[in-house]
């Protein structure tokens, strides 16, 4: 079991550029969550999917953010255009049916820096 | 809406001494409660959970937590701290009812174990 895999580990981009973060959940997990971590706000849930369908995107900060899950093994979080205030660590996590009782498995995160 | 409070940003403890990291929560109905640990440049790792049953829950690495319904608390404890326990600790909650699978996290408590 390779765990939840996120790429890239680090991303530095200029303001205004498009950024795409990627996540591969654990095979067999049917829930996928995107979180953002900052010093000021802690861990914030951005969006989560069940069986590839977005269930709750109320945490997505604004229209510049979008997330997709085209299949059970891949999800993307896109920011377009990026702004310096988007700098944060973005985590993907997955769990399986009944899994919310069991907790999530987190990826190692993508550290995004927008300059 | 559910919420989690971790009143201490940082806890310092001498190696070999007992440690406590505090957590209080607010949720509709019965809670599912979790503790996660985050080491530098890593994702969050599951430590332990309370779902139902015994109020004292034992988890990984010798940690335990006590669920107190009247005080809405779920403090993390360890009888004898190790330097390797130094990390960021997160408490999380979700309601036990179906239909709400996202965890709400506290802002985290930095634990420093001093040799």
PDB file of C-alpha atoms in Angstrom:
ATOM      1  CA  UNK A   1       0.000   0.000   0.000  1.00  0.00           C
ATOM      2  CA  UNK A   2       1.720   3.172  -1.220  1.00  0.00           C
ATOM      3  CA  UNK A   3      -0.560   5.454   0.740  1.00  0.00           C
ATOM      4  CA  UNK A   4      -2.061   8.666  -0.573  1.00  0.00           C
ATOM      5  CA  UNK A   5       0.279  10.156  -3.153  1.00  0.00           C
ATOM      6  CA  UNK A   6       0.413  13.868  -3.829  1.00  0.00           C
ATOM      7  CA  UNK A   7       2.401  15.735  -6.419  1.00  0.00           C
ATOM      8  CA  UNK A   8       4.305  17.917  -6.614  1.00  0.00           C
ATOM      9  CA  UNK A   9       5.760  18.102  -3.088  1.00  0.00           C
ATOM     10  CA  UNK A  10       6.720  21.732  -3.587  1.00  0.00           C
ATOM     11  CA  UNK A  11       5.481  24.290  -6.070  1.00  0.00           C
ATOM     12  CA  UNK A  12       6.681  27.847  -6.498  1.00  0.00           C
ATOM     13  CA  UNK A  13       4.799  29.955  -8.991  1.00  0.00           C
ATOM     14  CA  UNK A  14       4.269  33.553  -9.902  1.00  0.00           C
ATOM     15  CA  UNK A  15       1.093  35.403  -9.131  1.00  0.00           C
ATOM     16  CA  UNK A  16      -1.426  35.007 -11.910  1.00  0.00           C
ATOM     17  CA  UNK A  17      -0.218  31.624 -13.043  1.00  0.00           C
ATOM     18  CA  UNK A  18      -2.340  28.482 -13.045  1.00  0.00           C
ATOM     19  CA  UNK A  19      -1.421  25.833 -10.496  1.00  0.00           C
ATOM     20  CA  UNK A  20      -2.552  22.205 -10.535  1.00  0.00           C
ATOM     21  CA  UNK A  21      -2.132  19.928  -7.540  1.00  0.00           C
ATOM     22  CA  UNK A  22      -2.564  16.183  -7.931  1.00  0.00           C
ATOM     23  CA  UNK A  23      -3.674  13.372  -5.670  1.00  0.00           C
ATOM     24  CA  UNK A  24      -3.865   9.607  -5.983  1.00  0.00           C
ATOM     25  CA  UNK A  25      -5.959   8.092  -3.175  1.00  0.00           C
ATOM     26  CA  UNK A  26      -5.512   4.647  -1.713  1.00  0.00           C
ATOM     27  CA  UNK A  27      -7.010   1.978  -3.922  1.00  0.00           C
ATOM     28  CA  UNK A  28     -10.482   1.020  -2.703  1.00  0.00           C
ATOM     29  CA  UNK A  29     -11.045   4.260  -0.832  1.00  0.00           C
ATOM     30  CA  UNK A  30     -14.198   5.962  -2.031  1.00  0.00           C
ATOM     31  CA  UNK A  31     -13.941   9.240  -0.110  1.00  0.00           C
ATOM     32  CA  UNK A  32     -11.403  11.896  -1.028  1.00  0.00           C
ATOM     33  CA  UNK A  33     -10.824  15.168   0.819  1.00  0.00           C
ATOM     34  CA  UNK A  34      -8.804  18.267   0.013  1.00  0.00           C
ATOM     35  CA  UNK A  35      -7.569  20.357   2.953  1.00  0.00           C
ATOM     36  CA  UNK A  36      -5.527  23.534   3.138  1.00  0.00           C
ATOM     37  CA  UNK A  37      -3.204  24.253   6.064  1.00  0.00           C
ATOM     38  CA  UNK A  38      -1.976  27.712   7.045  1.00  0.00           C
ATOM     39  CA  UNK A  39      -0.556  29.098  10.256  1.00  0.00           C
ATOM     40  CA  UNK A  40      -3.404  31.561  10.600  1.00  0.00           C
ATOM     41  CA  UNK A  41      -6.371  29.326   9.822  1.00  0.00           C
ATOM     42  CA  UNK A  42      -5.116  25.844  10.607  1.00  0.00           C
ATOM     43  CA  UNK A  43      -6.614  22.975   8.595  1.00  0.00           C
ATOM     44  CA  UNK A  44      -9.554  23.907   6.420  1.00  0.00           C
ATOM     45  CA  UNK A  45     -11.652  21.459   4.424  1.00  0.00           C
ATOM     46  CA  UNK A  46     -11.954  22.713   0.870  1.00  0.00           C
ATOM     47  CA  UNK A  47     -13.994  19.979  -0.808  1.00  0.00           C
ATOM     48  CA  UNK A  48     -14.703  16.281  -0.570  1.00  0.00           C
ATOM     49  CA  UNK A  49     -15.795  13.597  -3.012  1.00  0.00           C
ATOM     50  CA  UNK A  50     -17.648  10.330  -2.610  1.00  0.00           C
ATOM     51  CA  UNK A  51     -17.399   7.853  -5.472  1.00  0.00           C
ATOM     52  CA  UNK A  52     -15.851  10.601  -7.619  1.00  0.00           C
ATOM     53  CA  UNK A  53     -18.796  12.961  -7.077  1.00  0.00           C
ATOM     54  CA  UNK A  54     -18.253  16.273  -5.248  1.00  0.00           C
ATOM     55  CA  UNK A  55     -20.392  16.223  -2.110  1.00  0.00           C
ATOM     56  CA  UNK A  56     -19.508  19.434  -0.331  1.00  0.00           C
ATOM     57  CA  UNK A  57     -17.482  22.256  -1.849  1.00  0.00           C
ATOM     58  CA  UNK A  58     -18.559  24.938   0.582  1.00  0.00           C
ATOM     59  CA  UNK A  59     -14.984  25.331   1.782  1.00  0.00           C
ATOM     60  CA  UNK A  60     -13.620  26.311  -1.606  1.00  0.00           C
ATOM     61  CA  UNK A  61     -12.552  29.895  -1.034  1.00  0.00           C
ATOM     62  CA  UNK A  62     -13.594  31.408  -4.357  1.00  0.00           C
ATOM     63  CA  UNK A  63     -14.140  30.750  -8.024  1.00  0.00           C
ATOM     64  CA  UNK A  64     -10.415  30.684  -8.659  1.00  0.00           C
ATOM     65  CA  UNK A  65     -10.366  27.251  -7.037  1.00  0.00           C
ATOM     66  CA  UNK A  66     -11.722  24.161  -8.739  1.00  0.00           C
ATOM     67  CA  UNK A  67     -11.414  20.438  -8.068  1.00  0.00           C
ATOM     68  CA  UNK A  68     -12.133  17.392 -10.150  1.00  0.00           C
ATOM     69  CA  UNK A  69     -12.091  13.660  -9.698  1.00  0.00           C
ATOM     70  CA  UNK A  70     -12.338  12.084 -13.141  1.00  0.00           C
ATOM     71  CA  UNK A  71     -11.892   8.559 -11.797  1.00  0.00           C
ATOM     72  CA  UNK A  72     -11.419   6.677  -8.551  1.00  0.00           C
ATOM     73  CA  UNK A  73      -7.654   6.915  -8.633  1.00  0.00           C
ATOM     74  CA  UNK A  74      -7.025  10.557  -9.431  1.00  0.00           C
ATOM     75  CA  UNK A  75      -8.059  14.022  -8.304  1.00  0.00           C
ATOM     76  CA  UNK A  76      -6.839  17.515  -9.079  1.00  0.00           C
ATOM     77  CA  UNK A  77      -7.116  20.851  -7.329  1.00  0.00           C
ATOM     78  CA  UNK A  78      -6.599  23.805  -9.630  1.00  0.00           C
ATOM     79  CA  UNK A  79      -6.048  27.459  -8.789  1.00  0.00           C
ATOM     80  CA  UNK A  80      -6.406  29.931 -11.627  1.00  0.00           C
ATOM     81  CA  UNK A  81      -5.174  32.621 -11.331  1.00  0.00           C
ATOM     82  CA  UNK A  82      -3.014  32.073  -8.270  1.00  0.00           C
ATOM     83  CA  UNK A  83      -2.445  34.797  -5.665  1.00  0.00           C
ATOM     84  CA  UNK A  84       0.145  35.156  -2.877  1.00  0.00           C
ATOM     85  CA  UNK A  85      -2.553  34.530  -0.253  1.00  0.00           C
ATOM     86  CA  UNK A  86      -3.013  31.042  -1.701  1.00  0.00           C
ATOM     87  CA  UNK A  87       0.393  30.087  -0.312  1.00  0.00           C
ATOM     88  CA  UNK A  88      -0.193  27.143   2.003  1.00  0.00           C
ATOM     89  CA  UNK A  89       0.248  23.413   2.341  1.00  0.00           C
ATOM     90  CA  UNK A  90      -2.486  21.509   0.554  1.00  0.00           C
ATOM     91  CA  UNK A  91      -3.322  18.023   1.772  1.00  0.00           C
ATOM     92  CA  UNK A  92      -5.300  15.280   0.159  1.00  0.00           C
ATOM     93  CA  UNK A  93      -6.804  12.524   2.304  1.00  0.00           C
ATOM     94  CA  UNK A  94      -8.838   9.435   1.537  1.00  0.00           C
ATOM     95  CA  UNK A  95     -10.996   6.960   3.419  1.00  0.00           C
ATOM     96  CA  UNK A  96     -13.209   4.036   2.589  1.00  0.00           C
ATOM     97  CA  UNK A  97     -16.886   3.295   3.180  1.00  0.00           C
ATOM     98  CA  UNK A  98     -17.238   3.175   6.935  1.00  0.00           C
ATOM     99  CA  UNK A  99     -13.900   4.871   6.933  1.00  0.00           C
ATOM    100  CA  UNK A 100     -14.975   8.125   8.498  1.00  0.00           C
ATOM    101  CA  UNK A 101     -15.173   6.088  11.705  1.00  0.00           C
ATOM    102  CA  UNK A 102     -11.709   4.813  11.082  1.00  0.00           C
ATOM    103  CA  UNK A 103     -10.137   8.140  10.259  1.00  0.00           C
ATOM    104  CA  UNK A 104      -8.484   9.399   7.142  1.00  0.00           C
ATOM    105  CA  UNK A 105      -5.166   8.620   5.493  1.00  0.00           C
ATOM    106  CA  UNK A 106      -3.365  11.804   4.524  1.00  0.00           C
ATOM    107  CA  UNK A 107      -0.843  12.412   1.806  1.00  0.00           C
ATOM    108  CA  UNK A 108       2.406  14.238   2.517  1.00  0.00           C
ATOM    109  CA  UNK A 109       1.044  17.477   1.127  1.00  0.00           C
ATOM    110  CA  UNK A 110       2.008  20.012  -1.512  1.00  0.00           C
ATOM    111  CA  UNK A 111       3.682  23.170  -0.258  1.00  0.00           C
ATOM    112  CA  UNK A 112       2.553  25.975  -2.556  1.00  0.00           C
ATOM    113  CA  UNK A 113       4.341  29.305  -2.650  1.00  0.00           C
ATOM    114  CA  UNK A 114       2.928  32.056  -4.839  1.00  0.00           C
ATOM    115  CA  UNK A 115       5.300  34.982  -5.315  1.00  0.00           C
TER     116      UNK A 115
ATOM    117  CA  UNK B   1     -21.812  23.379  12.922  1.00  0.00           C
ATOM    118  CA  UNK B   2     -19.126  21.441  14.716  1.00  0.00           C
ATOM    119  CA  UNK B   3     -15.981  22.985  16.133  1.00  0.00           C
ATOM    120  CA  UNK B   4     -12.841  22.021  18.008  1.00  0.00           C
ATOM    121  CA  UNK B   5     -10.794  24.101  20.407  1.00  0.00           C
ATOM    122  CA  UNK B   6      -7.231  23.348  21.360  1.00  0.00           C
ATOM    123  CA  UNK B   7      -6.557  26.051  23.939  1.00  0.00           C
ATOM    124  CA  UNK B   8      -2.776  25.716  23.979  1.00  0.00           C
ATOM    125  CA  UNK B   9      -0.697  26.621  20.952  1.00  0.00           C
ATOM    126  CA  UNK B  10       2.329  25.000  22.557  1.00  0.00           C
ATOM    127  CA  UNK B  11       2.987  22.526  25.343  1.00  0.00           C
ATOM    128  CA  UNK B  12       6.458  21.966  26.762  1.00  0.00           C
ATOM    129  CA  UNK B  13       7.220  18.918  28.894  1.00  0.00           C
ATOM    130  CA  UNK B  14      10.383  17.297  30.173  1.00  0.00           C
ATOM    131  CA  UNK B  15      11.296  13.868  28.872  1.00  0.00           C
ATOM    132  CA  UNK B  16       9.921  11.161  31.135  1.00  0.00           C
ATOM    133  CA  UNK B  17       7.158  13.363  32.540  1.00  0.00           C
ATOM    134  CA  UNK B  18       3.474  12.815  31.779  1.00  0.00           C
ATOM    135  CA  UNK B  19       1.974  14.951  29.052  1.00  0.00           C
ATOM    136  CA  UNK B  20      -1.515  16.244  28.345  1.00  0.00           C
ATOM    137  CA  UNK B  21      -2.716  17.997  25.213  1.00  0.00           C
ATOM    138  CA  UNK B  22      -6.156  19.510  25.656  1.00  0.00           C
ATOM    139  CA  UNK B  23      -9.135  19.419  23.321  1.00  0.00           C
ATOM    140  CA  UNK B  24     -12.749  20.477  23.679  1.00  0.00           C
ATOM    141  CA  UNK B  25     -15.395  20.122  21.032  1.00  0.00           C
ATOM    142  CA  UNK B  26     -18.858  21.183  19.989  1.00  0.00           C
ATOM    143  CA  UNK B  27     -21.080  18.996  17.822  1.00  0.00           C
ATOM    144  CA  UNK B  28     -24.736  18.139  17.380  1.00  0.00           C
ATOM    145  CA  UNK B  29     -25.523  14.732  18.806  1.00  0.00           C
ATOM    146  CA  UNK B  30     -22.907  12.171  19.677  1.00  0.00           C
ATOM    147  CA  UNK B  31     -19.357  12.791  18.498  1.00  0.00           C
ATOM    148  CA  UNK B  32     -16.727  10.782  16.747  1.00  0.00           C
ATOM    149  CA  UNK B  33     -13.411  12.129  18.031  1.00  0.00           C
ATOM    150  CA  UNK B  34      -9.897  11.718  16.666  1.00  0.00           C
ATOM    151  CA  UNK B  35      -6.315  12.658  17.374  1.00  0.00           C
ATOM    152  CA  UNK B  36      -3.752  13.056  14.618  1.00  0.00           C
ATOM    153  CA  UNK B  37      -0.036  13.824  14.787  1.00  0.00           C
ATOM    154  CA  UNK B  38       2.000  15.746  12.210  1.00  0.00           C
ATOM    155  CA  UNK B  39       5.775  15.562  12.029  1.00  0.00           C
ATOM    156  CA  UNK B  40       7.688  18.271  10.116  1.00  0.00           C
ATOM    157  CA  UNK B  41       7.115  18.201   6.362  1.00  0.00           C
ATOM    158  CA  UNK B  42       4.788  15.229   6.677  1.00  0.00           C
ATOM    159  CA  UNK B  43       1.071  14.603   6.418  1.00  0.00           C
ATOM    160  CA  UNK B  44      -1.158  13.936   9.390  1.00  0.00           C
ATOM    161  CA  UNK B  45      -1.010  10.459  10.912  1.00  0.00           C
ATOM    162  CA  UNK B  46      -3.920   8.861  12.746  1.00  0.00           C
ATOM    163  CA  UNK B  47      -3.238   8.280  16.466  1.00  0.00           C
ATOM    164  CA  UNK B  48      -6.510   7.181  18.024  1.00  0.00           C
ATOM    165  CA  UNK B  49     -10.249   7.611  17.944  1.00  0.00           C
ATOM    166  CA  UNK B  50     -13.335   7.520  20.143  1.00  0.00           C
ATOM    167  CA  UNK B  51     -16.465   6.125  18.523  1.00  0.00           C
ATOM    168  CA  UNK B  52     -18.412   4.559  21.375  1.00  0.00           C
ATOM    169  CA  UNK B  53     -17.883   2.460  24.483  1.00  0.00           C
ATOM    170  CA  UNK B  54     -15.085   2.875  27.000  1.00  0.00           C
ATOM    171  CA  UNK B  55     -14.268   6.515  27.638  1.00  0.00           C
ATOM    172  CA  UNK B  56     -10.545   5.775  27.825  1.00  0.00           C
ATOM    173  CA  UNK B  57      -9.156   5.091  24.387  1.00  0.00           C
ATOM    174  CA  UNK B  58      -5.689   3.711  23.739  1.00  0.00           C
ATOM    175  CA  UNK B  59      -3.809   4.423  20.543  1.00  0.00           C
ATOM    176  CA  UNK B  60      -0.450   4.328  18.843  1.00  0.00           C
ATOM    177  CA  UNK B  61       2.919   5.041  20.460  1.00  0.00           C
ATOM    178  CA  UNK B  62       1.569   4.737  24.024  1.00  0.00           C
ATOM    179  CA  UNK B  63      -0.897   7.603  23.698  1.00  0.00           C
ATOM    180  CA  UNK B  64      -4.368   7.519  25.187  1.00  0.00           C
ATOM    181  CA  UNK B  65      -7.277   9.917  25.361  1.00  0.00           C
ATOM    182  CA  UNK B  66     -10.208  10.281  27.683  1.00  0.00           C
ATOM    183  CA  UNK B  67     -13.649  11.173  26.420  1.00  0.00           C
ATOM    184  CA  UNK B  68     -15.635  13.284  28.872  1.00  0.00           C
ATOM    185  CA  UNK B  69     -19.134  13.931  27.611  1.00  0.00           C
ATOM    186  CA  UNK B  70     -20.176  16.334  30.370  1.00  0.00           C
ATOM    187  CA  UNK B  71     -17.134  18.522  29.778  1.00  0.00           C
ATOM    188  CA  UNK B  72     -17.149  17.935  25.995  1.00  0.00           C
ATOM    189  CA  UNK B  73     -13.461  17.172  26.180  1.00  0.00           C
ATOM    190  CA  UNK B  74     -11.128  14.641  24.634  1.00  0.00           C
ATOM    191  CA  UNK B  75      -7.677  15.283  26.108  1.00  0.00           C
ATOM    192  CA  UNK B  76      -4.657  13.400  24.800  1.00  0.00           C
ATOM    193  CA  UNK B  77      -2.322  11.901  27.373  1.00  0.00           C
ATOM    194  CA  UNK B  78       0.848   9.880  27.705  1.00  0.00           C
ATOM    195  CA  UNK B  79       2.351   8.687  31.010  1.00  0.00           C
ATOM    196  CA  UNK B  80       5.986   9.271  30.020  1.00  0.00           C
ATOM    197  CA  UNK B  81       6.975  11.637  27.213  1.00  0.00           C
ATOM    198  CA  UNK B  82       9.743  10.899  24.723  1.00  0.00           C
ATOM    199  CA  UNK B  83      11.765  13.440  22.753  1.00  0.00           C
ATOM    200  CA  UNK B  84      10.480  11.715  19.609  1.00  0.00           C
ATOM    201  CA  UNK B  85       6.914  12.692  20.601  1.00  0.00           C
ATOM    202  CA  UNK B  86       7.743  16.294  19.698  1.00  0.00           C
ATOM    203  CA  UNK B  87       5.335  17.171  16.889  1.00  0.00           C
ATOM    204  CA  UNK B  88       2.121  19.001  16.060  1.00  0.00           C
ATOM    205  CA  UNK B  89      -1.047  17.376  17.416  1.00  0.00           C
ATOM    206  CA  UNK B  90      -4.526  17.861  16.030  1.00  0.00           C
ATOM    207  CA  UNK B  91      -7.869  16.994  17.571  1.00  0.00           C
ATOM    208  CA  UNK B  92     -10.801  16.438  15.196  1.00  0.00           C
ATOM    209  CA  UNK B  93     -14.531  15.819  15.462  1.00  0.00           C
ATOM    210  CA  UNK B  94     -17.491  14.859  13.335  1.00  0.00           C
ATOM    211  CA  UNK B  95     -21.077  14.032  14.274  1.00  0.00           C
ATOM    212  CA  UNK B  96     -21.907  10.347  14.464  1.00  0.00           C
ATOM    213  CA  UNK B  97     -24.970  10.612  12.258  1.00  0.00           C
ATOM    214  CA  UNK B  98     -24.909   9.579   8.636  1.00  0.00           C
ATOM    215  CA  UNK B  99     -24.480  12.176   5.920  1.00  0.00           C
ATOM    216  CA  UNK B 100     -21.688  14.252   7.401  1.00  0.00           C
ATOM    217  CA  UNK B 101     -18.342  12.706   6.788  1.00  0.00           C
ATOM    218  CA  UNK B 102     -15.993  15.639   6.982  1.00  0.00           C
ATOM    219  CA  UNK B 103     -13.793  16.026  10.011  1.00  0.00           C
ATOM    220  CA  UNK B 104     -13.379  19.425  11.619  1.00  0.00           C
ATOM    221  CA  UNK B 105      -9.893  19.941  13.019  1.00  0.00           C
ATOM    222  CA  UNK B 106      -8.571  22.119  15.794  1.00  0.00           C
ATOM    223  CA  UNK B 107      -5.726  24.516  15.059  1.00  0.00           C
ATOM    224  CA  UNK B 108      -3.156  22.175  16.500  1.00  0.00           C
ATOM    225  CA  UNK B 109      -0.892  22.110  19.548  1.00  0.00           C
ATOM    226  CA  UNK B 110       2.850  22.012  19.191  1.00  0.00           C
ATOM    227  CA  UNK B 111       4.328  19.577  21.686  1.00  0.00           C
ATOM    228  CA  UNK B 112       7.978  19.999  22.598  1.00  0.00           C
ATOM    229  CA  UNK B 113       9.587  17.336  24.774  1.00  0.00           C
ATOM    230  CA  UNK B 114      12.756  18.631  26.362  1.00  0.00           C
ATOM    231  CA  UNK B 115      15.600  16.179  26.977  1.00  0.00           C
TER     232      UNK B 115
END
